[in-house]
């Protein structure tokens, strides 16, 4: 957050000590005076000065404190005191909270990747063979792309380079178009992007796997590789097949 936590905790502690509440009822010398009001340990002026600082801490740590915490009539500082106690707990236990609840980032589910990718990886993935699962997904993607363009004589980089070529299709050389070929720069850019992305997948993921057969892969790394493969699979699957006359 860019917040000096040690400083913030010190300021919150000061405010919490200042706002210790004492009921204003009085019993003494035979006189009983009952009140539903409370007074703070420090003077109202001192509390107000400290509130000027801690309100800014509240806004950073528990931004909805003005509306989420009920304002009680017993003392004007009761809402601020509760906010200070909450903010202190949040700062002191934020690592524990993050560890046990996660950081609220979106999660990537392997099962929701493109079906070609997950079907090629799932059985090996579930047995903990992550490197082989990635290899299985690559083989499945290659096979499905061969099936779509009807070319078994090409594979991997060569297959994708020709499939996403900007050149018009010809006999025996169909193309995959991610958008209509209007001869414009956008069409050429998209086709080139698909080709270079595929080349990166095979050069950066597939080729190293062939030389690391004895090394297992971390689950997170394997999941990221599957995500990259899923992007390419969706492009292939969604592309229009253009055949030569």
Short mmCIF file of C-alpha atoms in Angstrom, two decimals:
data_model
loop_
_atom_site.label_atom_id
_atom_site.label_comp_id
_atom_site.label_asym_id
_atom_site.label_seq_id
_atom_site.Cartn_x
_atom_site.Cartn_y
_atom_site.Cartn_z
CA UNK A 1 0.00 0.00 0.00
CA UNK A 2 3.01 2.34 0.37
CA UNK A 3 1.92 2.88 4.00
CA UNK A 4 4.45 3.06 6.85
CA UNK A 5 2.84 0.35 8.94
CA UNK A 6 4.96 0.90 12.05
CA UNK A 7 4.05 4.60 12.06
CA UNK A 8 0.37 3.88 11.40
CA UNK A 9 0.18 1.39 14.28
CA UNK A 10 1.77 3.91 16.62
CA UNK A 11 -0.75 6.59 15.64
CA UNK A 12 -3.65 4.15 16.03
CA UNK A 13 -2.43 3.05 19.47
CA UNK A 14 -2.23 6.67 20.57
CA UNK A 15 -5.80 7.29 19.42
CA UNK A 16 -7.11 4.11 21.06
CA UNK A 17 -5.56 5.14 24.38
CA UNK A 18 -7.00 8.64 24.08
CA UNK A 19 -10.50 7.30 23.46
CA UNK A 20 -10.80 4.88 26.36
CA UNK A 21 -14.38 5.59 27.46
CA UNK A 22 -15.61 6.37 30.95
CA UNK A 23 -19.29 6.57 31.68
CA UNK A 24 -20.36 9.99 32.91
CA UNK A 25 -22.59 8.63 35.67
CA UNK A 26 -21.63 9.90 39.12
CA UNK A 27 -22.09 8.45 42.56
CA UNK A 28 -20.81 10.32 45.60
CA UNK A 29 -21.75 12.23 48.72
CA UNK A 30 -25.17 10.68 48.67
CA UNK A 31 -25.77 11.93 45.13
CA UNK A 32 -26.43 9.56 42.20
CA UNK A 33 -26.32 10.98 38.72
CA UNK A 34 -26.99 8.51 35.89
CA UNK A 35 -25.96 9.26 32.33
CA UNK A 36 -25.89 7.44 29.01
CA UNK A 37 -23.01 9.62 27.87
CA UNK A 38 -19.30 8.77 28.03
CA UNK A 39 -16.11 10.80 28.11
CA UNK A 40 -12.75 9.99 26.57
CA UNK A 41 -9.50 9.63 28.51
CA UNK A 42 -8.01 12.59 26.67
CA UNK A 43 -9.64 15.94 26.16
CA UNK A 44 -11.93 16.44 23.19
CA UNK A 45 -9.40 18.80 21.63
CA UNK A 46 -6.57 16.26 21.89
CA UNK A 47 -8.73 13.52 20.41
CA UNK A 48 -9.80 15.81 17.58
CA UNK A 49 -6.19 16.55 16.70
CA UNK A 50 -5.29 12.86 16.62
CA UNK A 51 -8.45 12.08 14.65
CA UNK A 52 -7.20 14.35 11.89
CA UNK A 53 -4.32 11.89 11.38
CA UNK A 54 -6.00 8.55 11.98
CA UNK A 55 -8.90 9.32 9.64
CA UNK A 56 -6.39 9.29 6.80
CA UNK A 57 -5.15 5.90 7.98
CA UNK A 58 -8.73 4.62 8.12
CA UNK A 59 -9.31 5.79 4.54
CA UNK A 60 -6.33 3.73 3.40
CA UNK A 61 -6.94 0.59 5.45
CA UNK A 62 -10.74 0.33 5.90
CA UNK A 63 -12.10 2.79 3.39
CA UNK A 64 -15.78 2.15 4.14
CA UNK A 65 -15.52 2.93 7.84
CA UNK A 66 -17.75 6.04 7.67
CA UNK A 67 -20.72 4.02 6.41
CA UNK A 68 -19.94 0.49 7.65
CA UNK A 69 -19.53 1.36 11.34
CA UNK A 70 -22.55 2.54 13.25
CA UNK A 71 -22.37 5.96 14.91
CA UNK A 72 -23.49 5.59 18.52
CA UNK A 73 -24.96 8.45 20.50
CA UNK A 74 -22.99 7.80 23.68
CA UNK A 75 -19.92 9.66 22.41
CA UNK A 76 -18.93 11.37 19.18
CA UNK A 77 -15.70 9.32 18.98
CA UNK A 78 -17.14 5.81 19.30
CA UNK A 79 -17.13 5.24 15.52
CA UNK A 80 -13.55 6.45 15.28
CA UNK A 81 -12.47 4.22 18.16
CA UNK A 82 -13.97 1.11 16.57
CA UNK A 83 -12.39 2.05 13.25
CA UNK A 84 -9.00 2.40 14.97
CA UNK A 85 -9.32 -1.03 16.57
CA UNK A 86 -10.30 -2.58 13.24
CA UNK A 87 -7.53 -0.82 11.33
CA UNK A 88 -4.95 -1.96 13.88
CA UNK A 89 -6.08 -5.57 13.56
CA UNK A 90 -5.99 -5.33 9.77
CA UNK A 91 -2.43 -4.02 9.74
CA UNK A 92 -1.12 -6.39 12.39
CA UNK A 93 -2.68 -9.49 10.84
CA UNK A 94 -2.57 -8.69 7.13
CA UNK A 95 0.10 -11.32 6.38
CA UNK A 96 -1.91 -13.96 8.24
CA UNK A 97 -5.08 -12.92 6.42
CA UNK A 98 -3.37 -12.97 3.02
CA UNK A 99 -1.83 -16.37 3.73
CA UNK A 100 -5.11 -17.97 4.76
CA UNK A 101 -7.58 -16.17 2.49
CA UNK A 102 -5.39 -15.53 -0.54
CA UNK A 103 -4.88 -12.13 -2.11
CA UNK A 104 -8.28 -12.10 -3.83
CA UNK A 105 -6.64 -12.37 -7.25
CA UNK A 106 -8.55 -14.24 -9.96
CA UNK A 107 -7.66 -17.90 -10.19
CA UNK A 108 -6.90 -19.80 -13.39
CA UNK A 109 -8.58 -23.19 -13.65
CA UNK A 110 -6.82 -25.73 -15.86
CA UNK A 111 -10.14 -27.47 -16.46
CA UNK A 112 -11.51 -24.27 -18.06
CA UNK A 113 -8.72 -23.98 -20.62
CA UNK A 114 -9.52 -24.79 -24.24
CA UNK A 115 -10.79 -28.42 -24.43
CA UNK A 116 -7.97 -29.48 -26.74
CA UNK A 117 -5.40 -28.43 -24.18
CA UNK A 118 -7.01 -29.86 -21.09
CA UNK A 119 -7.96 -33.14 -22.77
CA UNK A 120 -4.36 -33.58 -23.85
CA UNK A 121 -3.03 -32.81 -20.37
CA UNK A 122 -5.64 -33.95 -17.85
CA UNK A 123 -4.72 -37.58 -17.16
CA UNK A 124 -1.02 -36.83 -16.72
CA UNK A 125 -1.77 -33.65 -14.76
CA UNK A 126 -3.92 -35.46 -12.25
CA UNK A 127 -1.10 -37.91 -11.54
CA UNK A 128 1.36 -35.07 -10.97
CA UNK A 129 3.32 -35.48 -14.21
CA UNK A 130 3.24 -31.79 -15.13
CA UNK A 131 6.01 -31.75 -17.72
CA UNK A 132 4.48 -34.68 -19.58
CA UNK A 133 1.05 -33.05 -19.27
CA UNK A 134 2.35 -29.99 -21.13
CA UNK A 135 3.85 -32.25 -23.78
CA UNK A 136 0.53 -34.03 -24.13
CA UNK A 137 -1.27 -30.73 -24.60
CA UNK A 138 1.19 -29.66 -27.29
CA UNK A 139 0.73 -32.93 -29.16
CA UNK A 140 -3.04 -32.56 -28.98
CA UNK A 141 -2.89 -28.96 -30.25
CA UNK A 142 -0.62 -30.00 -33.12
CA UNK A 143 -2.91 -32.90 -34.07
CA UNK A 144 -6.10 -30.83 -33.96
CA UNK A 145 -4.50 -28.13 -36.10
CA UNK A 146 -3.37 -30.77 -38.63
CA UNK A 147 -6.93 -32.09 -38.69
CA UNK A 148 -8.43 -28.65 -39.26
CA UNK A 149 -6.17 -27.74 -42.18
CA UNK A 150 -5.99 -31.31 -43.50
CA UNK A 151 -2.21 -31.41 -43.56
CA UNK A 152 -0.34 -34.32 -41.98
CA UNK A 153 2.91 -33.56 -43.81
CA UNK A 154 3.64 -30.56 -41.56
CA UNK A 155 3.87 -30.17 -37.82
CA UNK A 156 4.60 -27.65 -35.10
CA UNK A 157 6.30 -24.42 -36.27
CA UNK A 158 6.10 -25.20 -40.00
CA UNK A 159 2.45 -26.14 -39.67
CA UNK A 160 1.47 -22.89 -37.96
CA UNK A 161 3.65 -20.72 -40.17
CA UNK A 162 1.86 -21.99 -43.26
CA UNK A 163 -1.60 -22.15 -41.66
CA UNK A 164 -1.47 -18.49 -40.55
CA UNK A 165 0.35 -17.23 -43.63
CA UNK A 166 -0.78 -13.92 -45.10
CA UNK A 167 -0.50 -15.41 -48.58
CA UNK A 168 -3.73 -16.51 -50.30
CA UNK A 169 -4.59 -20.19 -50.03
CA UNK A 170 -3.71 -22.47 -52.91
CA UNK A 171 -4.24 -26.11 -53.82
CA UNK A 172 -3.08 -28.24 -50.91
CA UNK A 173 -2.19 -25.15 -48.88
CA UNK A 174 -5.24 -23.92 -46.94
CA UNK A 175 -4.99 -21.00 -44.54
CA UNK A 176 -6.46 -20.16 -41.17
CA UNK A 177 -7.82 -16.61 -41.07
CA UNK A 178 -8.55 -15.02 -37.73
CA UNK A 179 -10.48 -12.29 -39.54
CA UNK A 180 -11.65 -11.59 -43.06
CA UNK A 181 -8.80 -10.88 -45.48
CA UNK A 182 -9.55 -7.34 -46.57
CA UNK A 183 -5.98 -6.72 -47.63
CA UNK A 184 -5.54 -4.26 -44.79
CA UNK A 185 -2.78 -3.89 -42.23
CA UNK A 186 -4.92 -5.24 -39.38
CA UNK A 187 -5.42 -8.58 -41.12
CA UNK A 188 -1.69 -8.87 -41.81
CA UNK A 189 -0.82 -7.90 -38.24
CA UNK A 190 -3.18 -10.47 -36.73
CA UNK A 191 -1.91 -13.24 -38.98
CA UNK A 192 1.69 -12.33 -38.21
CA UNK A 193 0.91 -12.25 -34.50
CA UNK A 194 -0.52 -15.77 -34.61
CA UNK A 195 2.51 -17.07 -36.49
CA UNK A 196 5.05 -15.50 -34.19
CA UNK A 197 3.12 -16.52 -31.08
CA UNK A 198 3.05 -20.13 -32.30
CA UNK A 199 6.76 -19.98 -33.07
CA UNK A 200 7.41 -18.74 -29.55
CA UNK A 201 5.33 -21.56 -28.08
CA UNK A 202 7.27 -24.24 -29.90
CA UNK A 203 10.68 -22.63 -29.53
CA UNK A 204 10.22 -21.51 -25.93
CA UNK A 205 8.10 -24.34 -24.51
CA UNK A 206 8.15 -27.41 -26.76
CA UNK A 207 11.85 -27.50 -27.64
CA UNK A 208 13.20 -27.15 -24.07
CA UNK A 209 10.89 -29.96 -22.92
CA UNK A 210 12.59 -32.34 -25.32
CA UNK A 211 15.91 -31.66 -23.57
CA UNK A 212 14.56 -31.83 -20.02
CA UNK A 213 12.96 -35.25 -20.04
CA UNK A 214 14.47 -36.17 -16.67
CA UNK A 215 13.37 -32.97 -14.93
CA UNK A 216 9.93 -32.50 -13.42
CA UNK A 217 8.21 -29.14 -13.80
CA UNK A 218 6.63 -27.05 -11.08
CA UNK A 219 2.82 -27.04 -11.14
CA UNK A 220 2.55 -23.25 -11.48
CA UNK A 221 4.99 -23.16 -14.39
CA UNK A 222 3.11 -25.97 -16.12
CA UNK A 223 -0.19 -24.17 -15.64
CA UNK A 224 1.22 -21.00 -17.21
CA UNK A 225 2.46 -23.04 -20.18
CA UNK A 226 -0.97 -24.60 -20.60
CA UNK A 227 -2.53 -21.12 -20.55
CA UNK A 228 -0.26 -20.03 -23.42
CA UNK A 229 -1.19 -23.15 -25.36
CA UNK A 230 -4.87 -22.49 -24.70
CA UNK A 231 -4.62 -19.05 -26.30
CA UNK A 232 -3.17 -20.59 -29.46
CA UNK A 233 -5.76 -23.37 -29.45
CA UNK A 234 -8.62 -20.86 -29.29
CA UNK A 235 -7.16 -18.93 -32.20
CA UNK A 236 -6.95 -22.07 -34.31
CA UNK A 237 -10.39 -23.27 -33.32
CA UNK A 238 -12.05 -19.90 -33.99
CA UNK A 239 -10.27 -19.23 -37.29
CA UNK A 240 -11.99 -19.65 -40.66
CA UNK A 241 -10.48 -22.28 -42.92
CA UNK A 242 -9.78 -20.85 -46.38
CA UNK A 243 -8.98 -23.34 -49.14
CA UNK A 244 -7.54 -22.71 -52.59
CA UNK A 245 -9.59 -23.16 -55.72
#
